[in-house]
């Protein structure tokens, strides 16, 4: 029987079904139509074919469900052209955009429509959108859900921008109950306002003082509040950017009890440690903060045992002047790490040093984020999945220079680090794409 494909990709190493193994992939109309693991491609013909180099591994494109693009309104911080080019260059083929720090925020149907109109002509990768849950927009949730957002983000502390205020504990329960009625996911920036108010304020260039201003207890208390609200409402919740390992016991207990709780962490929490961050290095400021080396080890252990489900970038850029580089004042600097282009390499570099494999990284950074948002045709090399693929060179070493990154503002916490891995070629729905091409990304909606 003859099978004709638009493209056939042959790889001596590919991550398929959670195993690194030889594979030949047949692609038709942007979808993986056939996979041969044994090398038998009798009857296969193709319009074009590609053989990966001996030092390359075929991976599914990464899925990053935590990216702040900031356009429109704060496009000088980042925009869809630069953010999606950076994602593409780093091996990420799908991003889900956060509902802040754009103006307007994605807290209304009108705000979503404005955001989609901005993104549509600029997307170099596929783009979906989170909605926002803020005081006063409870009636907007159903409209946003119907329009296809992938869930709703809330803060339990000041977000840093006035147009996206936090929910109180009572509002958290109310909004989670509404999400349960809609079968929608609530994703939570989990720091507790009272715990932060009782901590010493952040001021000056000492990194230790900044960490003290956002203690572990703020995360633990907030996550316990989310778990309590889940028990009361039956809602599904996801903890964003987990930093503190002290919250792991509560998370493990909630999962053991069968609560539908998921958790992410980020490359910067897995790469850096508080002990090695220089005073005044505000490129490393993020909230919650990067903590100790012992804390980092516990986060890696929690990834290994499944307590933490996924790793995403939390790409949160700003203009260089907002980082207060001259004063190095952590109290005044904007918090966020620009990293969507470097996320895969950063995680792979540290993961391999700890004995993890590419199969683990694919699970954390591709399959699990896709599953979180219900994109079951993304994040895997499988028949019926979108042919979003990368030829990844895991042994390629590169010295990071912010000036060469696609991010709009040339500042990164990874400056002068040597990272492993390079996404040499990227296919989006079976089409090989580069940052020099016209944008070929599509806008995604929940259930699409």
XYZ file of C-alpha atoms in Angstrom:
448
model
C 0.000 0.000 0.000
C 1.385 3.405 -0.993
C 1.297 6.392 1.332
C 2.202 9.818 -0.015
C 3.233 12.545 2.394
C 4.020 16.214 2.044
C 7.142 15.728 4.160
C 9.047 12.828 5.657
C 11.483 13.469 8.528
C 14.020 10.805 9.448
C 15.827 10.890 12.784
C 18.237 8.433 14.354
C 17.115 9.936 17.661
C 13.576 11.128 18.364
C 11.443 11.418 21.499
C 8.306 9.384 20.792
C 6.014 7.835 23.428
C 8.326 8.978 26.197
C 11.300 7.104 24.739
C 14.294 8.334 22.759
C 14.458 6.066 19.696
C 14.920 6.107 15.915
C 11.838 7.315 14.074
C 10.618 8.289 10.630
C 7.706 10.736 10.594
C 5.264 11.125 7.723
C 3.459 14.478 7.594
C 0.357 15.350 5.577
C -1.561 18.644 5.667
C 0.353 19.827 8.721
C -0.445 16.737 10.784
C 1.666 13.706 11.698
C 0.013 10.998 9.606
C 2.350 8.058 10.212
C 5.307 7.066 12.388
C 7.713 4.225 11.714
C 9.828 3.212 14.695
C 11.315 0.134 13.089
C 12.614 1.816 9.970
C 10.143 0.107 7.607
C 8.782 2.770 5.285
C 7.802 0.470 2.439
C 5.351 2.261 0.188
C 6.112 5.697 1.576
C 6.618 8.502 -0.912
C 6.984 12.204 -0.174
C 7.080 15.549 -1.880
C 10.144 16.377 0.235
C 12.197 14.703 2.926
C 14.660 15.691 5.655
C 17.314 13.635 7.423
C 18.408 14.984 10.792
C 22.137 15.271 11.437
C 23.814 12.713 13.665
C 24.036 15.221 16.538
C 20.356 16.248 16.353
C 17.304 14.855 18.157
C 13.762 15.257 16.863
C 11.527 16.729 19.554
C 8.003 18.109 19.602
C 7.971 21.892 19.728
C 7.915 23.295 23.239
C 4.637 24.677 24.617
C 5.034 27.687 26.906
C 1.836 28.443 28.793
C 3.254 31.424 30.702
C 4.392 34.307 28.492
C 3.810 38.041 29.002
C 3.776 39.654 25.564
C 2.483 43.044 26.848
C 1.055 44.212 23.511
C -0.909 46.445 23.060
C -0.326 49.228 25.542
C 3.129 48.314 26.809
C 4.613 47.264 23.507
C 7.873 49.017 24.381
C 8.307 46.226 26.955
C 7.664 43.411 24.451
C 5.468 42.748 21.427
C 4.060 39.853 19.455
C 6.674 40.070 16.699
C 9.655 40.017 19.050
C 8.184 37.588 21.598
C 7.122 35.006 19.026
C 10.400 35.306 17.113
C 12.217 34.665 20.390
C 9.982 31.678 21.098
C 10.592 30.274 17.628
C 14.341 30.696 17.873
C 14.355 28.858 21.187
C 12.317 25.888 19.977
C 8.893 26.911 21.315
C 6.086 26.554 18.784
C 3.104 27.470 20.991
C 2.717 30.189 23.616
C -0.224 31.156 25.806
C -0.214 34.888 26.523
C -0.930 36.248 29.992
C -3.813 38.729 30.455
C -1.519 41.453 31.821
C 0.578 43.697 31.312
C -1.150 44.852 28.162
C -3.501 47.823 27.980
C -6.305 46.980 28.041
C -5.811 43.785 30.022
C -7.614 40.636 28.867
C -10.289 40.943 31.546
C -13.176 41.677 29.171
C -14.334 40.327 25.845
C -13.408 43.644 24.253
C -9.904 43.390 25.715
C -9.512 39.897 24.266
C -10.669 41.062 20.841
C -8.156 43.921 20.887
C -5.373 41.524 21.936
C -6.231 39.010 19.202
C -6.293 41.745 16.567
C -2.812 42.830 17.645
C -1.416 39.312 17.608
C -2.928 37.935 14.402
C -0.625 39.529 11.791
C 2.542 39.156 13.883
C 2.569 35.607 15.281
C 5.613 33.568 14.275
C 4.338 30.688 16.447
C 0.854 29.635 17.509
C -0.642 31.873 20.208
C -3.456 31.346 22.685
C -4.704 33.595 25.475
C -5.514 33.464 29.164
C -8.329 35.590 30.517
C -8.051 37.620 33.693
C -9.991 37.296 36.951
C -10.058 40.626 38.787
C -12.518 42.218 41.216
C -15.642 43.290 39.364
C -15.366 41.166 36.195
C -17.173 38.033 37.391
C -19.836 38.462 34.691
C -17.156 38.631 31.985
C -15.821 35.140 32.687
C -18.485 33.305 30.706
C -18.069 35.644 27.730
C -14.300 35.126 27.728
C -14.695 31.385 28.180
C -17.090 31.187 25.243
C -14.625 33.220 23.160
C -11.957 30.593 23.765
C -9.560 31.719 26.498
C -7.720 28.803 28.098
C -8.628 29.759 31.660
C -8.363 32.678 34.035
C -5.440 34.203 35.893
C -5.704 35.900 39.250
C -3.332 37.458 41.760
C -3.607 37.233 45.529
C -1.169 40.156 45.918
C -0.543 43.422 44.096
C 0.257 42.550 40.475
C 2.441 45.627 39.985
C 0.005 47.264 37.540
C -3.121 49.094 38.710
C -5.443 47.760 36.017
C -5.052 44.168 37.281
C -5.847 44.196 41.026
C -5.758 41.092 43.239
C -8.619 38.978 44.535
C -9.326 38.771 48.243
C -9.678 35.331 49.842
C -13.457 35.644 49.648
C -13.269 36.664 45.999
C -10.914 33.747 45.321
C -13.631 31.339 46.472
C -16.307 33.173 44.464
C -14.265 33.194 41.261
C -13.121 29.601 41.669
C -16.742 28.532 42.119
C -17.648 30.345 38.895
C -14.763 28.661 37.105
C -16.032 25.310 38.362
C -19.461 26.068 36.834
C -17.738 26.861 33.517
C -15.336 23.895 33.826
C -12.578 26.472 33.464
C -9.111 26.500 35.011
C -8.085 29.196 37.491
C -4.354 29.899 37.492
C -3.018 31.681 40.547
C -0.099 33.934 41.404
C 0.125 32.511 44.908
C 1.696 34.912 47.370
C -0.156 36.065 50.472
C -0.623 39.807 50.902
C -0.677 39.730 54.706
C 2.560 37.742 54.852
C 4.243 40.246 52.551
C 2.920 43.178 54.566
C 4.498 41.763 57.707
C 7.879 41.164 56.041
C 10.582 43.843 55.845
C 10.142 46.010 52.731
C 12.405 45.525 49.740
C 14.851 48.374 49.358
C 18.399 48.784 48.166
C 20.776 46.533 46.250
C 21.216 43.562 48.619
C 19.671 40.456 47.124
C 19.303 38.856 50.570
C 17.118 41.775 51.632
C 14.903 41.287 48.599
C 14.438 37.576 49.382
C 13.578 38.457 52.991
C 10.863 40.800 51.697
C 9.074 37.885 50.018
C 9.400 35.025 52.503
C 8.553 31.372 51.916
C 5.549 31.767 54.206
C 3.847 34.028 51.680
C 3.767 31.213 49.128
C 2.851 28.530 51.656
C -0.065 30.529 53.070
C -1.390 31.503 49.639
C -1.204 27.942 48.296
C -2.984 26.646 51.387
C -5.714 29.237 50.700
C -6.051 27.999 47.115
C -6.286 24.384 48.278
C -8.954 25.298 50.839
C -10.961 27.104 48.140
C -10.672 24.074 45.877
C -12.083 21.844 48.600
C -15.012 24.231 49.116
C -15.868 24.806 45.452
C -14.723 21.760 43.494
C -12.820 24.062 41.144
C -9.607 23.284 39.263
C -6.570 25.401 40.091
C -3.010 25.736 38.861
C -0.179 27.269 40.890
C 2.002 29.588 38.847
C 5.805 29.884 39.111
C 6.364 27.915 42.323
C 9.494 29.174 44.007
C 9.358 27.902 47.592
C 9.998 24.234 48.331
C 8.327 24.771 51.706
C 4.973 24.646 49.908
C 5.630 21.145 48.561
C 4.152 19.223 51.546
C 0.800 20.997 51.168
C 0.838 20.396 47.416
C 1.656 16.708 47.856
C -1.138 16.301 50.393
C -3.655 18.006 48.099
C -2.700 15.804 45.182
C -2.793 12.672 47.349
C -6.338 13.654 48.333
C -7.311 13.752 44.662
C -7.731 17.497 44.276
C -7.299 18.683 40.655
C -4.272 20.823 41.470
C -1.384 21.354 39.072
C 1.857 23.224 39.628
C 4.555 24.819 37.506
C 8.018 26.146 38.138
C 10.352 28.121 35.897
C 13.861 27.870 34.426
C 15.240 30.644 36.626
C 14.240 28.829 39.819
C 15.935 25.682 38.493
C 19.087 27.449 37.281
C 20.028 30.214 39.712
C 20.480 30.288 43.484
C 20.256 33.153 45.942
C 23.804 32.532 47.112
C 25.266 33.309 43.678
C 23.168 36.335 42.665
C 25.234 39.500 42.920
C 23.933 42.425 44.920
C 22.389 44.934 42.539
C 21.711 42.319 39.824
C 18.121 43.346 39.223
C 17.974 41.249 36.039
C 17.371 38.401 38.501
C 14.477 40.103 40.293
C 11.252 38.146 40.006
C 8.297 37.517 42.280
C 8.327 35.144 44.033
C 12.117 35.295 44.277
C 14.907 32.904 43.382
C 15.761 31.137 46.629
C 18.596 29.008 48.051
C 20.585 26.187 46.501
C 18.968 23.696 48.901
C 15.553 25.008 47.824
C 16.496 24.548 44.154
C 17.447 20.911 44.772
C 14.058 20.269 46.342
C 12.313 21.766 43.290
C 14.244 19.375 41.049
C 13.272 16.479 43.318
C 9.624 17.563 43.064
C 9.856 17.538 39.281
C 11.312 14.047 39.427
C 8.484 12.674 41.572
C 5.701 14.519 39.736
C 4.729 16.954 42.492
C 5.608 19.769 40.086
C 3.936 19.077 36.752
C 5.588 21.399 34.274
C 8.220 24.023 33.536
C 7.382 27.249 31.681
C 9.336 30.440 31.143
C 7.247 33.137 32.857
C 8.788 35.423 30.235
C 8.141 38.793 31.898
C 10.220 41.489 30.189
C 10.286 45.229 30.594
C 12.264 48.162 29.290
C 15.868 48.304 30.453
C 15.371 51.470 32.493
C 12.637 49.800 34.585
C 15.248 47.336 35.858
C 17.046 50.207 37.653
C 20.468 48.958 36.584
C 22.332 52.035 37.782
C 21.019 51.962 41.337
C 20.536 48.205 41.543
C 17.608 48.897 43.854
C 15.499 45.730 44.170
C 12.695 47.724 45.750
C 12.304 49.965 42.703
C 13.155 47.564 39.850
C 10.458 45.801 37.853
C 10.253 42.098 38.668
C 10.500 39.603 35.828
C 12.956 37.442 33.899
C 13.021 37.615 30.090
C 13.640 34.040 29.019
C 11.266 32.598 26.409
C 14.124 32.145 23.916
C 16.399 30.494 26.495
C 13.974 28.350 28.478
C 14.624 25.021 26.738
C 18.403 25.395 26.771
C 18.464 26.562 30.384
C 16.392 23.665 31.655
C 18.248 21.107 29.529
C 21.631 22.385 30.722
C 20.774 21.917 34.376
C 18.667 18.781 33.853
C 21.412 16.814 32.116
C 23.876 17.730 34.877
C 21.460 16.099 37.328
C 21.021 12.905 35.333
C 17.728 13.699 33.616
C 17.093 12.901 29.960
C 15.558 14.763 27.037
C 12.449 12.652 27.541
C 11.996 14.326 30.937
C 12.429 17.810 29.493
C 9.899 17.084 26.742
C 7.395 15.895 29.333
C 7.862 18.991 31.516
C 8.084 21.629 28.776
C 6.000 20.289 25.920
C 3.519 17.538 26.782
C 2.467 18.714 30.252
C 1.878 22.385 29.317
C -0.113 21.269 26.269
C -2.206 18.972 28.443
C -2.730 21.733 31.012
C -4.527 23.887 28.451
C -6.221 21.025 26.615
C -4.125 21.165 23.436
C -3.928 17.407 23.058
C -2.670 17.723 19.478
C 0.390 19.646 20.682
C 3.384 18.683 22.768
C 3.980 15.183 21.392
C 5.166 13.280 18.360
C 2.126 11.105 17.730
C -0.173 10.191 14.858
C -2.855 12.858 14.656
C -0.786 15.517 16.410
C 0.206 18.787 14.796
C 3.579 18.491 13.072
C 5.218 21.044 15.368
C 8.773 19.730 15.522
C 12.303 20.854 16.318
C 15.697 19.483 15.344
C 17.492 19.964 18.648
C 21.260 19.711 19.005
C 21.644 18.818 22.709
C 25.443 19.014 22.804
C 25.751 22.435 21.180
C 27.230 24.972 23.630
C 26.538 28.692 23.346
C 27.573 31.713 25.384
C 24.592 33.952 26.102
C 24.815 37.551 24.942
C 21.623 39.537 25.428
C 22.415 41.659 22.385
C 21.864 38.644 20.128
C 18.482 37.624 21.549
C 15.193 38.272 19.768
C 13.613 39.776 22.908
C 12.761 43.438 22.342
C 14.771 44.661 25.342
C 18.303 43.305 25.394
C 18.616 42.288 29.013
C 18.688 38.791 30.490
C 19.542 37.122 33.782
C 21.418 34.511 31.716
C 24.010 36.992 30.419
C 27.459 35.364 30.008
C 26.259 31.874 30.971
C 27.132 28.964 28.700
C 24.023 26.903 27.942
C 23.580 23.619 26.105
C 21.250 22.892 23.232
C 20.174 24.636 20.058
C 16.911 24.395 18.130
C 18.526 24.338 14.685
C 15.380 23.812 12.646
C 11.724 24.285 13.510
C 8.610 23.021 11.744
C 5.225 24.574 12.486
C 2.403 22.308 11.280
C 4.842 20.651 8.882
C 6.240 23.873 7.445
C 9.868 24.696 8.187
C 9.882 28.238 9.577
C 12.515 30.762 10.612
C 12.536 34.230 12.112
C 13.380 35.586 8.650
C 10.123 34.309 7.129
C 6.731 35.958 7.171
C 4.827 34.974 10.333
C 2.904 31.701 9.967
C 1.505 31.274 13.479
C -2.206 30.904 14.118
C -4.375 32.098 16.991
C -5.654 29.275 19.197
C -8.848 28.943 21.195
C -9.789 26.450 23.888
C -11.057 23.296 22.247
C -9.504 24.146 18.885
